[in-house]
XYZ file of C-alpha atoms in Angstrom:
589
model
C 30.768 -7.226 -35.296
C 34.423 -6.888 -35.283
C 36.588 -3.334 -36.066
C 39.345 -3.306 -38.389
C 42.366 -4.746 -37.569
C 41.241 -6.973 -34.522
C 41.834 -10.138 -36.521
C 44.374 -10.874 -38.623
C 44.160 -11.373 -42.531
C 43.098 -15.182 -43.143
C 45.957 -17.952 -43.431
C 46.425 -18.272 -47.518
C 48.042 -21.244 -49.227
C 51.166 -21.069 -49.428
C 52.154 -18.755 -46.930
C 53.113 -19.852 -43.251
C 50.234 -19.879 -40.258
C 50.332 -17.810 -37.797
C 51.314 -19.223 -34.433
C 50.070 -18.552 -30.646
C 51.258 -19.384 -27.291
C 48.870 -20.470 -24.849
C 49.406 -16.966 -23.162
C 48.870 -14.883 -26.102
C 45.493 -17.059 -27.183
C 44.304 -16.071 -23.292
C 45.034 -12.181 -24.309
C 43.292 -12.347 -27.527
C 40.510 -13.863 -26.013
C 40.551 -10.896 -23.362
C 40.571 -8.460 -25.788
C 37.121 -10.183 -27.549
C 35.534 -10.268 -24.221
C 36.392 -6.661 -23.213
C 35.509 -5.397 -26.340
C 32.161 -7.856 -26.413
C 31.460 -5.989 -22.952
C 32.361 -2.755 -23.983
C 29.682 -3.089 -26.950
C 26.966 -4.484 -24.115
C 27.410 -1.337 -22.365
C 27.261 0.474 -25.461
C 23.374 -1.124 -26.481
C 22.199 -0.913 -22.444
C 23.000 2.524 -22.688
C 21.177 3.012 -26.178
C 18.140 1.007 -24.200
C 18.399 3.418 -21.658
C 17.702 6.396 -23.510
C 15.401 4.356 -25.469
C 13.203 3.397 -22.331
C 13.271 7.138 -21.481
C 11.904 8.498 -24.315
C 9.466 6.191 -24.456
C 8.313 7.255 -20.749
C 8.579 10.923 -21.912
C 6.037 9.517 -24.798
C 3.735 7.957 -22.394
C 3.589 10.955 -20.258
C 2.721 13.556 -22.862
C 0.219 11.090 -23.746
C -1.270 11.013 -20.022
C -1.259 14.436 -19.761
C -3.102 14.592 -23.479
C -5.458 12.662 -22.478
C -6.461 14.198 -18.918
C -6.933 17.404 -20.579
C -9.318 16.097 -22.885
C -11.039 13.323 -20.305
C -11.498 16.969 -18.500
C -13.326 18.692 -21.245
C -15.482 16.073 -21.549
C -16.713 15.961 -18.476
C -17.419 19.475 -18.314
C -19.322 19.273 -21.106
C -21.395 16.607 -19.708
C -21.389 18.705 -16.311
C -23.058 21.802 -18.298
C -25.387 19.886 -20.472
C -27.136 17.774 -16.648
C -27.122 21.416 -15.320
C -28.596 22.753 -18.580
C -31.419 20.053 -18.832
C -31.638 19.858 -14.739
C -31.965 23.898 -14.749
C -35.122 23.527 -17.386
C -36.571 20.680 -15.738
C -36.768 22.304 -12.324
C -37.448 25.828 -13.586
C -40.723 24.284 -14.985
C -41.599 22.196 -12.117
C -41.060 25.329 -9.916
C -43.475 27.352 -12.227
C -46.413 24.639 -12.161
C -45.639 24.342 -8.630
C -46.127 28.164 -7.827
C -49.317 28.013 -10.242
C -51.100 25.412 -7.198
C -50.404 27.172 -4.599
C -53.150 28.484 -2.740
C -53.803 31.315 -0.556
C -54.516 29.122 2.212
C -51.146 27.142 2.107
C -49.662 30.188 1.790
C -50.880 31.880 4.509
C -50.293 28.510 6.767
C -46.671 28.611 5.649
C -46.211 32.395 6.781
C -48.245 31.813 9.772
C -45.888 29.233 10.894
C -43.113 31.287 10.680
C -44.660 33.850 12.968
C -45.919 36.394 9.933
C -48.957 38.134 9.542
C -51.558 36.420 7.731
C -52.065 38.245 3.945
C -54.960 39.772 2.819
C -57.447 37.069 0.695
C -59.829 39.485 -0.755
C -60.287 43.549 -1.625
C -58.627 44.314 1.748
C -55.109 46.669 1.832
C -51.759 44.937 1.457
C -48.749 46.800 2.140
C -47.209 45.624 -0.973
C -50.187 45.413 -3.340
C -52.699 48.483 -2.242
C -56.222 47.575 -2.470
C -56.646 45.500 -5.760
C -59.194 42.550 -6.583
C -58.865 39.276 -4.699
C -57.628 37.254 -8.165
C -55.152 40.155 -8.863
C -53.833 40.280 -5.247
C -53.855 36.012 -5.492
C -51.794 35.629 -8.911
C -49.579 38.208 -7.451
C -48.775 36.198 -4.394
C -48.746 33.352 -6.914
C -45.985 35.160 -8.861
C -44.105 35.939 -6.064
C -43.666 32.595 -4.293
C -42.517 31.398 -7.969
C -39.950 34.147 -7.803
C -38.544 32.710 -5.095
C -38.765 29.002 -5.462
C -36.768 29.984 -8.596
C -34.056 31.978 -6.658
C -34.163 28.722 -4.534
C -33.894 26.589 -7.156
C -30.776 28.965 -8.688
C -28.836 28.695 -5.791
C -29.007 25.446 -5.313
C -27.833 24.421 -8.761
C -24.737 27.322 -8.177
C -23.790 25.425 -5.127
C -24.036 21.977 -7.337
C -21.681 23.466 -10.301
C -19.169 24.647 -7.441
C -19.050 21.165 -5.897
C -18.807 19.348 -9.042
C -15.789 21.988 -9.674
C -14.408 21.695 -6.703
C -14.387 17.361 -7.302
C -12.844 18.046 -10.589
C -9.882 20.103 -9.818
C -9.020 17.342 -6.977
C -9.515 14.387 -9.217
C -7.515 15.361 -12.440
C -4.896 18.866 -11.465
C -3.651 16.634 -8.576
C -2.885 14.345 -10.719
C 1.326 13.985 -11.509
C 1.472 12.907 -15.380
C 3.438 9.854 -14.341
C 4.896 8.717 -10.975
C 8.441 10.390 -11.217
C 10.481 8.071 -8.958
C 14.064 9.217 -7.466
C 16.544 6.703 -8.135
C 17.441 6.454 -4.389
C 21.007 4.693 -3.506
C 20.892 1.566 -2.931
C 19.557 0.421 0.299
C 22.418 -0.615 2.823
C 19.228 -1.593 5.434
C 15.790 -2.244 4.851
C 14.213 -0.047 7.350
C 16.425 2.948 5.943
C 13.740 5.530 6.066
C 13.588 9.485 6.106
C 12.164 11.433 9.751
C 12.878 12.538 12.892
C 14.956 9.780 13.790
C 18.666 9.242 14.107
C 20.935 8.468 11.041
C 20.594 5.067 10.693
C 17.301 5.273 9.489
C 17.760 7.851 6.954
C 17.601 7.763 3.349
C 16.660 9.566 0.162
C 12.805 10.498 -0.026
C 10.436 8.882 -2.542
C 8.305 10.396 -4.695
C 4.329 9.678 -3.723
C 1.776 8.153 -6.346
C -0.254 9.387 -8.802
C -2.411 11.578 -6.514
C -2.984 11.976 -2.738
C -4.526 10.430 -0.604
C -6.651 12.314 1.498
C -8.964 10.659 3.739
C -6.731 9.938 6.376
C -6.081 13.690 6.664
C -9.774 13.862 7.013
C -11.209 11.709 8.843
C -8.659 10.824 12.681
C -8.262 7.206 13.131
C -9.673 4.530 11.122
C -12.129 4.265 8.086
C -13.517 2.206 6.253
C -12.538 1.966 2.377
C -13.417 1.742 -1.175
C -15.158 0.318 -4.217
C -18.126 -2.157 -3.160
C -21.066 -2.888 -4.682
C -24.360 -1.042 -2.928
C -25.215 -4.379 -1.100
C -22.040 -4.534 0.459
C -22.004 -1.055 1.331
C -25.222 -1.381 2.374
C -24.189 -3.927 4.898
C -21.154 -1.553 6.052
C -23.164 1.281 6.755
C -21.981 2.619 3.344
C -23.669 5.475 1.334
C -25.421 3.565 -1.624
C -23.795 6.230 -3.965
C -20.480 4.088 -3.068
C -18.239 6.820 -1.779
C -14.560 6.077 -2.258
C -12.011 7.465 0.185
C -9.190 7.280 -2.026
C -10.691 9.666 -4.868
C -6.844 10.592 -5.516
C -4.713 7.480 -5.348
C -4.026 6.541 -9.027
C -1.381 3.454 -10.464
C 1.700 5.049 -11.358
C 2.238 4.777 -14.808
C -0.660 3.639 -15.844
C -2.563 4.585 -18.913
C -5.486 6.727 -18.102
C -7.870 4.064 -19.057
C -6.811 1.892 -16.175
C -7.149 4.437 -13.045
C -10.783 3.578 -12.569
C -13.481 1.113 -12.859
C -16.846 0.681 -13.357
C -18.859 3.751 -12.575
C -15.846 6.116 -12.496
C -13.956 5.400 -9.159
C -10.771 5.340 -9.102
C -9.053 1.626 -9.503
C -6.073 1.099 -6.938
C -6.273 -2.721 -7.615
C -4.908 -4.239 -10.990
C -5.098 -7.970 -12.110
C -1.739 -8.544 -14.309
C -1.743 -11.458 -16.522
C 0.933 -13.739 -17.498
C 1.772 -11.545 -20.809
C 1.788 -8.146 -18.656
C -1.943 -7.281 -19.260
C -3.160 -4.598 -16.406
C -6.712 -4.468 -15.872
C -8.619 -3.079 -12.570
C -10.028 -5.751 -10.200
C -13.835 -5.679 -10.485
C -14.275 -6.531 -6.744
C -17.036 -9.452 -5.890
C -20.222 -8.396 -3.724
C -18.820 -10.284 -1.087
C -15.296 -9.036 -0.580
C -15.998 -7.162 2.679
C -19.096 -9.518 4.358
C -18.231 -12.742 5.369
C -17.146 -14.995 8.394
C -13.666 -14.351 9.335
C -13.346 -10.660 7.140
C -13.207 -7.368 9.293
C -15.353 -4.186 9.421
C -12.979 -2.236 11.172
C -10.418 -1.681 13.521
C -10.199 0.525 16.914
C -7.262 1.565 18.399
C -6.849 0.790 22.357
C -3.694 0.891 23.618
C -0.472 2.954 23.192
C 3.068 1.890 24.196
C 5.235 4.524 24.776
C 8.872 2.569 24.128
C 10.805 5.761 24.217
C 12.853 4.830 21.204
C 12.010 3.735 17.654
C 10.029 0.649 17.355
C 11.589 -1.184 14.523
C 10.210 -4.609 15.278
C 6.869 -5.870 17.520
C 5.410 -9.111 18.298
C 2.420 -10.594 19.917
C 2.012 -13.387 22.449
C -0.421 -16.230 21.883
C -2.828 -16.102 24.150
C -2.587 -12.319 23.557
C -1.412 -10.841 26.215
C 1.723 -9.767 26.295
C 3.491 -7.577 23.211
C 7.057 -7.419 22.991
C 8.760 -4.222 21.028
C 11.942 -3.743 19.589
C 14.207 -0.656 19.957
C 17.820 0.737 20.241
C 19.624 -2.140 22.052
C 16.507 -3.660 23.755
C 13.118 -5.579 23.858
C 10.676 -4.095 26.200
C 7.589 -6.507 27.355
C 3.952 -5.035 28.005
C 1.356 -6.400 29.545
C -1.492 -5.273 27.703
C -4.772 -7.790 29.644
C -4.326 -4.855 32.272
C -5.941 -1.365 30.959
C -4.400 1.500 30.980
C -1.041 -0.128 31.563
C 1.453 2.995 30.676
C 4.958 0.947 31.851
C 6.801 -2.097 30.344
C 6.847 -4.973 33.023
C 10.487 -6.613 31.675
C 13.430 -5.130 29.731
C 15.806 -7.440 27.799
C 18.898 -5.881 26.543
C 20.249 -7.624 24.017
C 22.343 -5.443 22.145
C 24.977 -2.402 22.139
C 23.183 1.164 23.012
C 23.216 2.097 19.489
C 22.556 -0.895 17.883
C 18.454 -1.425 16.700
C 16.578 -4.765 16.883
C 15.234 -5.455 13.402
C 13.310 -8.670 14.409
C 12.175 -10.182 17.472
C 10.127 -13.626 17.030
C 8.600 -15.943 19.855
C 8.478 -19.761 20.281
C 5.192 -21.237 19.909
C 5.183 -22.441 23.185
C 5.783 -18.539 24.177
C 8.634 -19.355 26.513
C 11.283 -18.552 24.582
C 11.817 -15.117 22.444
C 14.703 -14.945 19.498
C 15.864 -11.290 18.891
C 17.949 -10.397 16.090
C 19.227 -6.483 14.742
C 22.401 -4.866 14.150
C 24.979 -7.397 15.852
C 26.679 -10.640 14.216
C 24.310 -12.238 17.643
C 21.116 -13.568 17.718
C 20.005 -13.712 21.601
C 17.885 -16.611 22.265
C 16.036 -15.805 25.875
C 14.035 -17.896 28.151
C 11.038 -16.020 29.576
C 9.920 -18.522 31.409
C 12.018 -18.033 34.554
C 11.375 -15.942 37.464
C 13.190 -13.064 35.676
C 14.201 -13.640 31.636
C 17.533 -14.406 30.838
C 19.517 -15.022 28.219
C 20.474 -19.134 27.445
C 21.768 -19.151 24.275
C 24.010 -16.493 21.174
C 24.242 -17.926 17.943
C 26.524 -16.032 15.915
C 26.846 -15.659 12.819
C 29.463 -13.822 10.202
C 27.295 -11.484 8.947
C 27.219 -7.677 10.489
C 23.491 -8.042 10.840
C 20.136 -9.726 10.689
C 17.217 -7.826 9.068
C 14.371 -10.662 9.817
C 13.684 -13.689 11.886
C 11.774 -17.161 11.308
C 11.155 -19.768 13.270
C 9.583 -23.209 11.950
C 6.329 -24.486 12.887
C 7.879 -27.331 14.923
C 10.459 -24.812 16.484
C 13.241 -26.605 15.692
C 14.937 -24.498 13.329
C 15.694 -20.924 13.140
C 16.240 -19.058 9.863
C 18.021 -15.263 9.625
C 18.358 -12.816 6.773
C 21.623 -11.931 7.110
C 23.089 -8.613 5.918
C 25.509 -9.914 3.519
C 22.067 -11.525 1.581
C 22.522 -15.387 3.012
C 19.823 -17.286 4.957
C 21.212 -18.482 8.164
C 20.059 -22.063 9.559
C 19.951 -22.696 13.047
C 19.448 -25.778 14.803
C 17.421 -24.290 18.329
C 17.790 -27.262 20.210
C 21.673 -27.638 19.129
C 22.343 -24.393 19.053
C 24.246 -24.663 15.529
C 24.645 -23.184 12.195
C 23.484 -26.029 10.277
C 22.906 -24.365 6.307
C 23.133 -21.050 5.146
C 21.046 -20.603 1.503
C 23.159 -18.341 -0.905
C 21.439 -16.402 -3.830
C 20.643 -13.093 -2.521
C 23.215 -10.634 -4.077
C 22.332 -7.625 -1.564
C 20.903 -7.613 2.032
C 18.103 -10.522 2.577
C 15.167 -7.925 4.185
C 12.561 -9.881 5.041
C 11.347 -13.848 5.133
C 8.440 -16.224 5.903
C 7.564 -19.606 6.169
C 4.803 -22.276 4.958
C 2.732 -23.323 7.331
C 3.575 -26.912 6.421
C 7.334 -26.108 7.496
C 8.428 -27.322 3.697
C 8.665 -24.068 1.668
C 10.866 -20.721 2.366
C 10.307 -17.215 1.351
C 12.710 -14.676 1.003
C 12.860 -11.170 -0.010
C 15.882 -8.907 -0.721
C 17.759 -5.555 -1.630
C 18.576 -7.194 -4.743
C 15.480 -6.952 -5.846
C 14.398 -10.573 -5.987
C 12.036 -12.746 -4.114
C 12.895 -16.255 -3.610
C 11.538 -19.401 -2.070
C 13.485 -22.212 -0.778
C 13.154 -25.926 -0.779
C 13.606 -27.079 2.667
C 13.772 -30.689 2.217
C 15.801 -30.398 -0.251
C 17.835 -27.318 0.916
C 17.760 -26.049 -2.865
C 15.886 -22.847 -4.292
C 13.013 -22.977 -6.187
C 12.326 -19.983 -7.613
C 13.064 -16.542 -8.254
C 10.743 -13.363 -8.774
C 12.917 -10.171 -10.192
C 11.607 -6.968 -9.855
C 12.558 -3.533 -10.656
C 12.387 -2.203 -6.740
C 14.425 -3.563 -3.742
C 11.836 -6.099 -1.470
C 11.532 -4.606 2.132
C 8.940 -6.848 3.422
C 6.962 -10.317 2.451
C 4.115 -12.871 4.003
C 3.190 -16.072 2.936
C -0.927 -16.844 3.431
C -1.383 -19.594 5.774
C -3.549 -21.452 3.157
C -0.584 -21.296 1.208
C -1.626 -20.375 -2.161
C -0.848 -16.338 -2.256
C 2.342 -14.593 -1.211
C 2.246 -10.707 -0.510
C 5.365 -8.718 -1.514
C 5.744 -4.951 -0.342
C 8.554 -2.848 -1.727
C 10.083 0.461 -2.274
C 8.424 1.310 -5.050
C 5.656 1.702 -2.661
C 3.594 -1.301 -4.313
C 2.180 -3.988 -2.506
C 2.337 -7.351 -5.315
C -0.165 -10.246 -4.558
C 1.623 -13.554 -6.389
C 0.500 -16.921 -6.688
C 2.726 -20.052 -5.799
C 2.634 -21.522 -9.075
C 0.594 -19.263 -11.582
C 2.013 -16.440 -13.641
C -0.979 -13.845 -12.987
C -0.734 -11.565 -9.804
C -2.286 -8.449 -8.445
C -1.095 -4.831 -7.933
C -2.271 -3.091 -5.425
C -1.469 0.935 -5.111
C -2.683 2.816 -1.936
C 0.511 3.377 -0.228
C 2.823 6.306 -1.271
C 5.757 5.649 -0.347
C 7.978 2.304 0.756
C 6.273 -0.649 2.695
C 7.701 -1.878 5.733
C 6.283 -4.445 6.697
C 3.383 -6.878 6.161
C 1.563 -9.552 8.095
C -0.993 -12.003 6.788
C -3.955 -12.884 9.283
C -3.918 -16.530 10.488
C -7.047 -17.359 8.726
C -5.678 -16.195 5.661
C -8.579 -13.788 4.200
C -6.810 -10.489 5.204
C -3.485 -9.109 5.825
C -2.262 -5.741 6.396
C 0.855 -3.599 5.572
C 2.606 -0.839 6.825
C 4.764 2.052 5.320
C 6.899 5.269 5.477
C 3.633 7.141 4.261
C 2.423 6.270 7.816
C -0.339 4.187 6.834
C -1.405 1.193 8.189
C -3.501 -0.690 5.320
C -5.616 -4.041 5.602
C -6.353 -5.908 2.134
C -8.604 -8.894 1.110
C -6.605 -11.654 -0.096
C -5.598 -11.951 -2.775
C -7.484 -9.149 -4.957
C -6.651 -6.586 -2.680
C -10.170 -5.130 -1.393
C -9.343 -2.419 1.167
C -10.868 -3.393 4.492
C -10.012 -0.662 6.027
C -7.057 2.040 6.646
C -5.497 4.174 9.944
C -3.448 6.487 9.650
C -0.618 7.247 11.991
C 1.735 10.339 12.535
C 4.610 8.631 11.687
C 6.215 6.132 9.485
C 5.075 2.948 10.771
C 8.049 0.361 10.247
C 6.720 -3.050 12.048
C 3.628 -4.831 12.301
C 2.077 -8.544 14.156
C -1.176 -9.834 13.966
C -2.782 -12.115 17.309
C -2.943 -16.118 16.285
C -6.949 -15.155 16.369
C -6.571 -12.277 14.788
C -8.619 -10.119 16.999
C -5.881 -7.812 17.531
C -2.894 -5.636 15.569
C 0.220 -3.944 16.661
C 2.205 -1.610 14.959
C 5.988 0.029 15.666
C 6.951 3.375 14.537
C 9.004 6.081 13.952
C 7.588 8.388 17.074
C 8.899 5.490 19.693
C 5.448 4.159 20.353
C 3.745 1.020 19.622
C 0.029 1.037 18.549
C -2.240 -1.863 19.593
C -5.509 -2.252 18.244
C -8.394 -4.551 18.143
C -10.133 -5.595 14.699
C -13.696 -5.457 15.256
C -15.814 -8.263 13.137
């Protein structure tokens, strides 16, 4: 373990020991740790190149076996045809051999023709020969064309199932090829047309595209039911999926799809790191409380990038975030186009990352790029500001408030979790652990338990009794948003990566879920727990079944959409984004 000449020889009888000061024992061991570190380095860079040829293995392998997954289902292709081409070839033939002169003549006599000849009389196209002749002629040539009928047909069938084939396996990357990106100094650091601050490296999209939002404007609805449920959806029984492209990056090929052949954007991991698709229940889109849909009504034009939205309970009013301000809308009135308040709460330049309400919707918290929270009390004639807590941190990425709205909790740029006593107006605790920016947070519903994500890569949740953490999830991509389900058994992480990760509070399993392509945002859970939705740089707004992951349905926006809220009856949604509007729509049942 040791190189020559670090150690000397061993004392030997006889001969005088060796002798260290206190000083020169505190060097040696110096050198043995420097040199223990140097050799760490040494292996994690041996693992390195390790892990990479192993993902160089795995995606020769992929590619391997999509080439031969795509022979073999040409082969199938041409052997249906084959036996379909025979099958209807002789069905056409016996079906030619019945008709009669009558139906024929009907048929032409429809279409506005002159009737034909039935016995000895003169046909233009057969002269005067015998009635049976001039019949099996006739008989011959409406069999000529049901065949040419019958030929086209099956040409246009090949080109289709060509056509499906080149989409489903050459768009195909062999392996999601992520860019390392720098790390993250904010979590809504996104590439578009907006200023600086939100700019970062781009990330490399999933295995495959997906292409139904490009298809179809607005909202669909989405993917892999059984023929009862799609029955009950107004679904084609052949179960169409809409996301025929989106594939798991890194997956083996035998885990992109499920049952039947569709592709599988919904994995079940077990506690040893098993990955298997979700075979979805019957019921996962019919039931009380589960939407069909959702139907945009209402855009707010904020003029600036919406980096953080709320909703009012009773819904009425939706407050958005920007550069420097909060504007209020009034959305009970149609067709409202202006704000009806304006709270500045910061500098100019500065963005509000979080902006949460009271329960008692009187008061409004707003928190972004300052050292200041603004606490403001909307409740008077005009809304002012009554309270700044202030904090040494730069910045706060997210807001909390508890459910007796006593206490407010702040990720903090510099990756603590601020306390604040609201009625005090104090720092009371910060929680240290993060090692990076905390992004993004959430609270039980019983007030006891605290979520955290960060740019560190780790989730953790927080003991608030006992002002202690509890436990830590590490992951390989830095946590930009997180929601805890109000029944309190699932907790919904969205990251980077562009994976959303379904965990349970005290079980080891968890579920994958891979439709967005690029880093989520943001993510709300619906207050009766059975759905939540998330938002991300790909501009998609997605809603999921808890906990499996069941795509309810999916809108797509035309830009990155960084912020998202969800009505206490969850009748309605609102969305920020990166073209300075907010998007409010209502979830139809």
């Amino acid at each position: 373990m040791y190189p020559q000449g670090r150690h000397p020889a061993p004392h030997q009888p006889g001969q005088p020991g060796f002798k260290f000061t206190v000083a020169e024992s505190c060097d040696r061991i110096k050198d043995e740790f420097q040199f223990l570190q140097a050799q760490y380095h040494s292996l994690k860079v041996e693992y390195d190149k390790l892990a990479n040829e192993k993902t160089e293995m795995q995606r020769h392998y992929v590619m391997v076996r999509l080439c031969y997954n795509r022979e073999q289902l040409w082969f199938q292709i041409a052997r249906l045809v084959e036996d379909l081409h025979q099958q209807q070839v002789a069905q056409a033939v016996e079906r030619a051999k019945q008709v009669t002169m009558t139906e024929l003549n009907a048929i032409i006599g429809v279409r506005g023709l002159p009737n034909l000849p039935l016995t000895g009389q003169t046909s233009p196209l057969l002269g005067s020969d015998p009635s049976w002749a001039n019949h099996q002629a006739w008989r011959l040539l409406v069999g000529t064309i049901l065949f040419f009928s019958l030929a086209t047909e099956i040409i246009f069938f090949i080109s289709m199932l060509s056509q499906c084939t080149v989409l489903s396996y050459t768009d195909i990357p062999l392996l999601s090829s992520t860019v390392a990106a720098p790390a993250l100094r904010t979590p809504l650091s996104i590439a578009g047309s907006y200023p600086s601050p939100f700019a970062v490296m781009g990330h490399h999209e999933m295995n495959g595209g997906l292409t139904s939002p490009g298809v179809y404007a607005g909202l669909h609805i989405s993917p892999q039911m059984s023929a009862a449920a799609a029955a009950a959806y107004g679904r084609s029984p052949m179960g169409f999926d809409p996301h025929t492209h989106m594939r798991a990056p890194g997956l083996p090929a035998s885990l992109t799809s499920i049952s039947g052949g569709k592709p599988a954007y919904s994995f079940h991991v077990s506690a040893d790191g098993q990955m298997q698709p979700v075979p979805f229940p019957p019921d996962a889109l019919i039931g009380p409380g589960i939407p069909r849909h959702a139907r945009q009504i209402n855009t707010l034009s904020h003029g600036e990038v919406v980096c953080a939205v709320t909703i009012s309970n009773p819904t009425r009013h939706v407050y958005t975030g920007g550069k420097g301000c909060v504007k209020i809308w009034d959305i009970s009135q149609p067709g409202s186009k202006s704000p009806v308040s304006q709270l500045d709460c910061l500098n100019r330049d500065n963005y509000i990352r979080s902006c949460k309400l009271l329960p008692d919707g009187r008061t409004l918290i707003v928190g972004g790029e300052a050292s200041t929270l603004t606490i403001w009390d909307l409740a008077s004639q005009t809304p002012r500001i009554k309270a700044e807590l202030t904090s040494s941190a730069p910045a706060c990425y997210a807001l909390a408030i508890s459910p007796d709205a006593k206490v407010c909790f702040s990720c903090c740029s510099d990756g603590n979790i601020a306390v604040w006593d609201l009625h005090n107006q104090t720092l009371v605790r910060q929680f240290q652990g993060h090692t990076d920016g905390a992004s993004c947070i959430d609270i039980s519903h019983d007030g006891t338990k605290l979520w955290t994500g960060g740019l560190d890569n780790t989730v953790r949740s927080w003991d608030l009794r006992e002002g202690r953490q509890l436990q830590q999830h590490d992951f390989t991509s830095q946590i930009f948003s997180l929601g805890y389900c109000p029944t309190g058994e699932w907790l919904a992480v969205g990251m980077e990566s562009s994976n959303v990760e379904v965990l349970h509070h005290s079980k080891p399993d968890k579920y994958q879920l891979h439709l967005h392509e690029s880093c989520v945002l943001s993510l709300k859970f619906a207050y009766c727990g059975k759905w939540f939705v998330s938002t991300g740089k790909d501009n998609l707004l997605n809603a999921w079944r808890t906990p499996y992951g069941a795509s309810i349905f999916q809108s797509k926006e035309s830009s990155s959409v960084l912020s998202c809220d969800i009505s206490t009856d969850d009748k309605y949604i609102v969305t920020g984004s990166g073209d300075k509007k907010a998007t409010v729509y209502e979830v139809i049942y």
